[in-house]
Amino acid sequence: MNQRPPRTLATPTADLVARFAEIVGPAYALTDPADQQPYLTEWRDLYIGRTPVVLRPGSTDEVARIMALASEAQVAIVPQGGNTGLVGAQIPSESATEIVLSLGRMKCIRAIDPAGASMTVEAGLTLSEVQAAAAEQGRLFPLSMASEGSCTIGGNLATNAGGVAVLAYGTARNLTLGLEVVTAAGEIWDGLKSLKKDNTGYDLKDLFIGSEGTLGIITAATLKLFPAPREKATALAAVPRLDDLLPLFRLAADEAGSALTAFEFLSERALAFVAKHTPGARLPFANAAPWYVLLEISGMEEGKAESFLERILTAATERGLVSDAVIARSLVQAQDLWRLREAMSEAQKGEGGSIKHDISVPTPQIAEFIVRAAEVVEGICAGARPVPFGHFGDGNVHYNVSQPIGMDRTRYLALWEPMSRAVHGVVAELGGSISAEHGIGRLKRAELPLVKSAAEMDMMRRIKAALDPKGILNPGKLL
Amino acid sequence: MNQRPPRTLATPTADLVARFAEIVGPAYALTDPADQQPYLTEWRDLYIGRTPVVLRPGSTDEVARIMALASEAQVAIVPQGGNTGLVGAQIPSESATEIVLSLGRMKCIRAIDPAGASMTVEAGLTLSEVQAAAAEQGRLFPLSMASEGSCTIGGNLATNAGGVAVLAYGTARNLTLGLEVVTAAGEIWDGLKSLKKDNTGYDLKDLFIGSEGTLGIITAATLKLFPAPREKATALAAVPRLDDLLPLFRLAADEAGSALTAFEFLSERALAFVAKHTPGARLPFANAAPWYVLLEISGMEEGKAESFLERILTAATERGLVSDAVIARSLVQAQDLWRLREAMSEAQKGEGGSIKHDISVPTPQIAEFIVRAAEVVEGICAGARPVPFGHFGDGNVHYNVSQPIGMDRTRYLALWEPMSRAVHGVVAELGGSISAEHGIGRLKRAELPLVKSAAEMDMMRRIKAALDPKGILNPGKLL
């Protein structure tokens, strides 16, 4: 996946690097390879880039000055948050010509307004830090995912992150009221409004969110806050048949409405991997079931959520949609159930190589996707072991496929591209998305024109050219 | 507010009009002024346009052929839905050179999927028709507003309509999963996905939504459906002080969370106008209060919403935030309470001329806005009577100002521009929006550069030029 910068972009000279360094100060311009290393290596080692300098600005003004100089000199800039991205968008190419701009020092909470239910934060705060600041005011910032201790809110917004709370609260895009963005030319757009309604012109906010650093650099955001639920009830249900998942979801969603805050699913094999490889993981059932669902009900009234959940599970059991279920009777038990779901990606490492897909289809098509994807996977690599799991209520399946037992890991991973093409072919036929929440980056860039119409690709390229005419923002990513 | 088309645009010849007419067939190409009249007159007579022909295509393909011809001939196209817009975006200029493209014949419900909680509809269905189709399947499409019997879903999306259900469900943008759009060049973009998560490229959907027909023509949309609430509880509360509105809202929102589906407010004078001018309107209180709030709680469990609402009102009364309250004991009583709120705009006509503002500020700033706006209004026209009302929970105030008693209506309405500038000045200082839900259109176009930064105007113009390089889509609107 080696890439060269477009011909029009310049290779930074030592003089130019010094001018960039002057903007942030020498302590925050990293040129030593040892210092740079954490910014250049994707966490699964899928991408390892090179750069003349990693810049760590401390303010929006410094970011603006960096972009103004980059625009003048026609040098490529790769914005980076917590370096937890899964598609390589945050890593520079191997050409050593692209400058990394890390937002990690911009950690100011500029305002927090519990009465107005909003907060304004800078891009470099980790998601955990944002959640904690909201919680201190008795409010909920609901975005949540396994990487929340490391990922930054700026990166969450640049990639329109999803996670485990999308069902009730939406993606990062839905949680954002306003943005501050530095443009490719180094201008600062102050779009930090905390308004729920604002119909004054084009929706620039949502254009920047999810653009993976290719249209502008998000330096701060005004986020929505929510009332913190008084209580949560959590259950793990064993489900006898694949086709039972959808009616169980509908039953829960119809009964609970927006109080249904999680409906996550795992296959039998996925849970078996967790049981085998996760220290301390305890399976609550004596007998295995083909499918498991983690349900969570959040309530505003004390002492109601659990009985509500019980009623849903009783109705589901009567209809044969659930063969067994356990309700958490304490916070610790609830955390234990959540750990079974969250440990999944990590647990899978114990089973050798994994080819991963992050797809979505309409919820009524999930079962058909799982059946058909298993067929195409078997056709490409007999014995490969699919472990579907994910956010059922969002139609989002993390369709990971572990290598056949005993196969060479490298040989297996060499099948990534043909297997992905085949799985994504099924996704396309079902009207789905080849990237539900991780984005395009470098990983899926070549595939994008295969799943998008020429009309859509053309519009995206026109918008890119309009907002970044010199092509200096994160080249070779997304488009 | 007379406008000429940009110099580059052509005046359609009779031959060209005949070519356009051929696309839709003679019955659907209106050239007789009497036939055209309903498409050329804004419903409050604020704008009256002229056109060589009103085209009424019956399919996306016909819309695409119209746009391809318009692009080739460089002729301006003004898209129109139900002609209920409040800022003149749907009316052609007086130059008689712009062709009106009415989507009103495109009324197909292409798909409805209650299990997947989505439906795909064409642009010309009225909002009521969309709501009814969802209700037939036991689902809720929550967008709702006074004009729902006439406005079309295409127009709702082109303007990112708001209405009375934004608090719990969001604006039209938040309710849309995918779009079909015909571009300025006459290409069809099929973005009709019913996916909750899709991170594959730029968010074109949200760029077209709210762009008021200046970037493309929305021909169909995939919409989100919701579980229909089992029950609703509705109350009208009398509130003794302006400063009590915010704590009352926070109390209700914190207690009810997403079950709080309406928190609408009216001033004493607003309700008095309704009582005076609306046939059959009955005020439930013996004594007038300075402020009134209409609260609605929607519940998924039978028999809970009313007791929940009672608890909120009891707590509010104990804290002195509410001086009197009435809870609807039947559907008819609930409709009576809603009518008090919905009759407001119409009732105001009985009091002579009205200068209207559709603003939003963060909810904590609403009280300050109301105080300061009254001061600037009095400074511009002594005796003018503000009747603030609207969607408190969204920070959205319909700040209508009735003329002083006995003043000449025309003389009063001549103050529209200075009064709006002054009111919008207060809005800007409070970090608000000069158009919360109605859009910019022609009415607020000249004001837009005054409230937006140069950087934002520049980005919007670049995007307009990228997607409509010939400037044929709704010229003179928004930008």
Coordinates of C-alpha atoms in Angstrom, one line a residue, chain A residues 76-334:
Chain A
A76 CA 1.1 17.8 2.7
I77 CA -0.3 17.8 6.3
V78 CA -1.5 14.6 8.0
P79 CA -3.7 15.5 11.0
Q80 CA -3.7 13.0 13.9
G81 CA -5.6 12.6 17.1
G82 CA -5.0 9.6 19.4
N83 CA -3.6 7.4 16.6
T84 CA -6.3 4.7 17.3
G85 CA -7.9 4.8 13.8
L86 CA -8.5 1.5 12.1
V87 CA -8.1 2.4 8.4
G88 CA -4.7 4.2 8.4
A89 CA -6.1 7.7 7.8
Q90 CA -3.9 9.1 10.6
I91 CA -0.5 7.8 9.3
P92 CA 1.6 9.6 6.7
S93 CA 2.8 7.8 3.6
E94 CA 6.2 6.2 3.4
S95 CA 7.5 9.0 1.2
A96 CA 8.8 11.1 4.2
T97 CA 7.4 14.2 2.6
E98 CA 4.2 14.6 4.7
I99 CA 4.2 16.5 7.9
V100 CA 2.2 15.0 10.9
L101 CA 0.1 17.5 12.8
S102 CA -0.8 16.0 16.2
L103 CA -3.7 17.8 18.0
G104 CA -2.9 16.0 21.3
R105 CA -1.7 19.1 23.2
M106 CA -5.0 21.0 22.6
K107 CA -6.8 19.9 25.8
C108 CA -8.7 22.9 27.0
I109 CA -12.4 22.6 28.1
R110 CA -13.4 26.0 26.8
A111 CA -16.9 26.0 28.3
I112 CA -19.3 23.7 29.9
D113 CA -23.0 24.6 30.3
P114 CA -25.0 21.9 32.1
A115 CA -28.2 24.0 32.0
G116 CA -27.8 24.5 28.2
A117 CA -26.7 20.9 27.9
S118 CA -23.6 21.6 25.9
M119 CA -19.9 21.8 26.3
T120 CA -17.1 23.2 24.1
V121 CA -13.8 21.3 24.1
E122 CA -10.6 21.2 22.1
A123 CA -9.7 18.4 19.8
G124 CA -6.9 16.8 21.8
L125 CA -8.9 15.8 24.8
T126 CA -9.4 12.0 25.0
L127 CA -12.9 10.8 24.8
S128 CA -12.6 9.6 28.4
E129 CA -11.6 13.1 29.5
V130 CA -14.7 14.6 27.7
Q131 CA -17.0 12.0 29.3
A132 CA -15.5 12.7 32.8
A133 CA -15.9 16.5 32.4
A134 CA -19.6 16.0 31.5
A135 CA -20.1 13.5 34.4
E136 CA -18.6 16.0 36.9
Q137 CA -21.6 18.3 36.0
G138 CA -24.1 15.5 36.4
R139 CA -24.5 15.2 32.6
L140 CA -23.9 12.4 30.1
F141 CA -21.7 12.6 26.9
P142 CA -22.8 9.3 25.5
L143 CA -20.2 8.6 22.8
S144 CA -18.4 5.5 24.0
M145 CA -16.0 2.9 22.6
A146 CA -13.3 0.5 23.6
S147 CA -10.5 3.0 22.7
E148 CA -12.0 5.8 24.7
G149 CA -9.0 6.1 27.0
S150 CA -6.7 6.9 24.0
C151 CA -8.8 8.2 21.1
T152 CA -9.3 12.0 21.0
I153 CA -12.6 13.8 20.5
G154 CA -11.0 15.5 17.4
G155 CA -10.3 12.1 15.9
N156 CA -13.8 10.9 16.9
L157 CA -15.3 13.8 14.9
A158 CA -12.9 13.6 11.9
T159 CA -14.0 10.0 11.5
N160 CA -17.6 10.3 12.7
A161 CA -17.0 7.6 15.3
G162 CA -19.7 5.2 16.3
G163 CA -19.3 2.8 19.3
V164 CA -21.7 1.2 21.7
A165 CA -24.2 4.0 22.3
V166 CA -25.2 4.8 18.8
L167 CA -28.5 3.0 19.1
A168 CA -30.0 5.6 21.5
Y169 CA -27.8 8.6 21.0
G170 CA -26.4 8.5 17.4
T171 CA -22.9 8.8 16.0
A172 CA -20.3 11.5 16.8
R173 CA -22.0 13.6 14.1
N174 CA -25.4 13.5 15.9
L175 CA -23.7 14.6 19.1
T176 CA -22.1 17.7 17.7
L177 CA -23.7 21.2 17.7
G178 CA -20.8 23.2 16.3
L179 CA -17.1 23.1 15.2
E180 CA -14.1 25.2 15.0
V181 CA -12.1 24.3 11.9
V182 CA -8.8 25.4 10.4
T183 CA -9.1 25.4 6.6
A184 CA -6.5 24.3 4.1
A185 CA -5.5 27.9 3.5
G186 CA -5.0 28.5 7.2
E187 CA -8.2 30.4 7.9
I188 CA -10.1 29.8 11.2
W189 CA -13.8 29.0 10.8
D190 CA -15.6 29.7 14.1
G191 CA -18.7 27.5 13.9
L192 CA -18.8 26.9 17.6
K193 CA -22.6 27.4 18.1
S194 CA -24.5 25.6 20.8
L195 CA -27.8 25.8 18.9
K196 CA -30.2 23.0 18.4
K197 CA -31.7 24.6 15.4
D198 CA -29.8 26.8 12.9
N199 CA -30.9 27.0 9.2
T200 CA -28.6 29.6 7.9
G201 CA -26.8 28.2 5.0
Y202 CA -25.0 24.9 4.0
D203 CA -24.3 22.3 6.7
L204 CA -20.5 22.7 6.8
K205 CA -20.3 21.1 10.2
D206 CA -21.5 17.7 8.9
L207 CA -19.3 18.0 5.9
F208 CA -16.1 18.3 8.0
I209 CA -17.3 15.5 10.4
G210 CA -16.3 12.2 8.9
S211 CA -14.1 13.8 6.2
E212 CA -11.0 12.2 7.8
G213 CA -8.9 15.3 7.8
T214 CA -9.1 15.8 4.0
L215 CA -11.2 19.0 4.0
G216 CA -10.1 20.9 7.1
I217 CA -8.6 20.4 10.6
I218 CA -11.1 20.2 13.5
T219 CA -9.6 22.1 16.4
A220 CA -12.6 22.4 18.8
A221 CA -16.2 21.3 19.0
T222 CA -19.4 22.1 20.9
L223 CA -21.0 18.9 22.0
K224 CA -24.5 17.9 23.2
L225 CA -24.9 16.8 26.7
F226 CA -27.7 14.6 28.0
P227 CA -29.4 13.9 31.3
A228 CA -27.5 11.1 33.0
P229 CA -29.8 8.0 33.3
R230 CA -30.8 7.3 36.9
E231 CA -30.2 3.6 36.4
K232 CA -29.4 0.9 33.9
A233 CA -30.5 -2.7 33.6
T234 CA -28.3 -5.1 31.6
A235 CA -28.9 -8.6 30.5
L236 CA -27.3 -11.3 28.4
A237 CA -29.8 -13.5 26.4
A238 CA -29.1 -16.7 24.6
V239 CA -30.8 -16.8 21.3
P240 CA -31.6 -20.2 19.6
R241 CA -31.6 -19.1 15.9
L242 CA -30.1 -16.5 13.7
D243 CA -33.6 -15.5 12.4
D244 CA -34.6 -14.8 16.0
L245 CA -32.3 -11.8 16.4
L246 CA -34.5 -9.4 14.3
P247 CA -37.8 -10.1 16.1
L248 CA -36.0 -9.9 19.4
F249 CA -34.6 -6.5 18.5
R250 CA -38.0 -5.3 17.3
L251 CA -39.7 -6.5 20.5
A252 CA -37.1 -4.8 22.6
A253 CA -37.2 -1.6 20.6
D254 CA -41.0 -1.4 20.4
E255 CA -41.3 -2.0 24.2
A256 CA -38.5 0.3 25.3
G257 CA -38.3 3.0 22.6
S258 CA -35.4 5.3 23.3
A259 CA -34.8 3.6 26.7
L260 CA -33.2 0.7 24.8
T261 CA -29.6 1.9 24.9
A262 CA -27.8 -1.2 23.7
F263 CA -28.6 -4.2 21.6
E264 CA -25.2 -5.9 20.9
F265 CA -24.8 -9.4 19.5
L266 CA -22.1 -12.1 19.4
S267 CA -22.0 -15.4 17.7
E268 CA -21.4 -18.6 19.7
R269 CA -17.8 -18.8 18.4
A270 CA -17.2 -15.2 19.3
L271 CA -18.2 -15.8 22.9
A272 CA -16.2 -19.0 23.0
F273 CA -13.1 -17.0 22.0
V274 CA -13.7 -14.5 24.8
A275 CA -14.2 -17.3 27.3
K276 CA -10.9 -19.0 26.2
H277 CA -8.6 -16.0 25.9
T278 CA -9.9 -13.3 28.3
P279 CA -8.6 -13.6 31.9
G280 CA -11.5 -13.6 34.3
A281 CA -14.2 -13.8 31.8
R282 CA -17.1 -16.0 33.0
L283 CA -19.8 -17.3 30.8
P284 CA -23.2 -17.1 32.7
F285 CA -24.8 -20.1 30.9
A286 CA -24.1 -23.8 31.4
N287 CA -24.9 -24.6 27.8
A288 CA -23.7 -22.8 24.7
A289 CA -26.2 -21.1 22.3
P290 CA -25.7 -20.1 18.7
W291 CA -26.2 -16.4 19.4
Y292 CA -26.1 -14.0 22.3
V293 CA -27.5 -10.6 22.8
L294 CA -26.5 -8.0 25.3
L295 CA -29.4 -5.7 26.1
E296 CA -29.3 -2.5 28.1
I297 CA -32.3 -0.4 29.3
S298 CA -31.6 3.0 30.7
G299 CA -34.2 4.7 32.8
M300 CA -35.1 8.0 34.3
E301 CA -37.1 6.6 37.1
E302 CA -35.4 4.6 39.8
G303 CA -36.3 0.9 40.1
K304 CA -38.1 0.6 36.8
A305 CA -35.5 -0.5 34.3
E306 CA -35.0 -4.0 35.6
S307 CA -38.6 -4.9 35.7
F308 CA -39.0 -3.5 32.2
L309 CA -36.1 -5.6 31.0
E310 CA -37.6 -8.7 32.8
R311 CA -40.9 -8.1 31.0
I312 CA -39.1 -7.9 27.6
L313 CA -37.2 -11.1 28.3
T314 CA -40.3 -12.9 29.5
A315 CA -42.2 -12.0 26.4
A316 CA -39.3 -13.0 24.2
T317 CA -39.0 -16.4 26.0
E318 CA -42.7 -17.1 25.5
R319 CA -42.3 -16.4 21.8
G320 CA -39.3 -18.8 21.7
L321 CA -36.9 -15.9 20.8
V322 CA -34.7 -16.4 23.9
S323 CA -33.7 -19.8 25.3
D324 CA -32.0 -18.5 28.4
A325 CA -31.2 -15.1 30.0
V326 CA -29.3 -13.6 32.9
I327 CA -30.0 -10.1 34.3
A328 CA -27.2 -8.3 36.1
R329 CA -28.1 -7.9 39.7
S330 CA -25.2 -5.4 40.5
L331 CA -23.0 -3.0 38.7
V332 CA -20.2 -5.5 38.9
Q333 CA -22.3 -8.1 37.2
A334 CA -23.3 -5.6 34.5

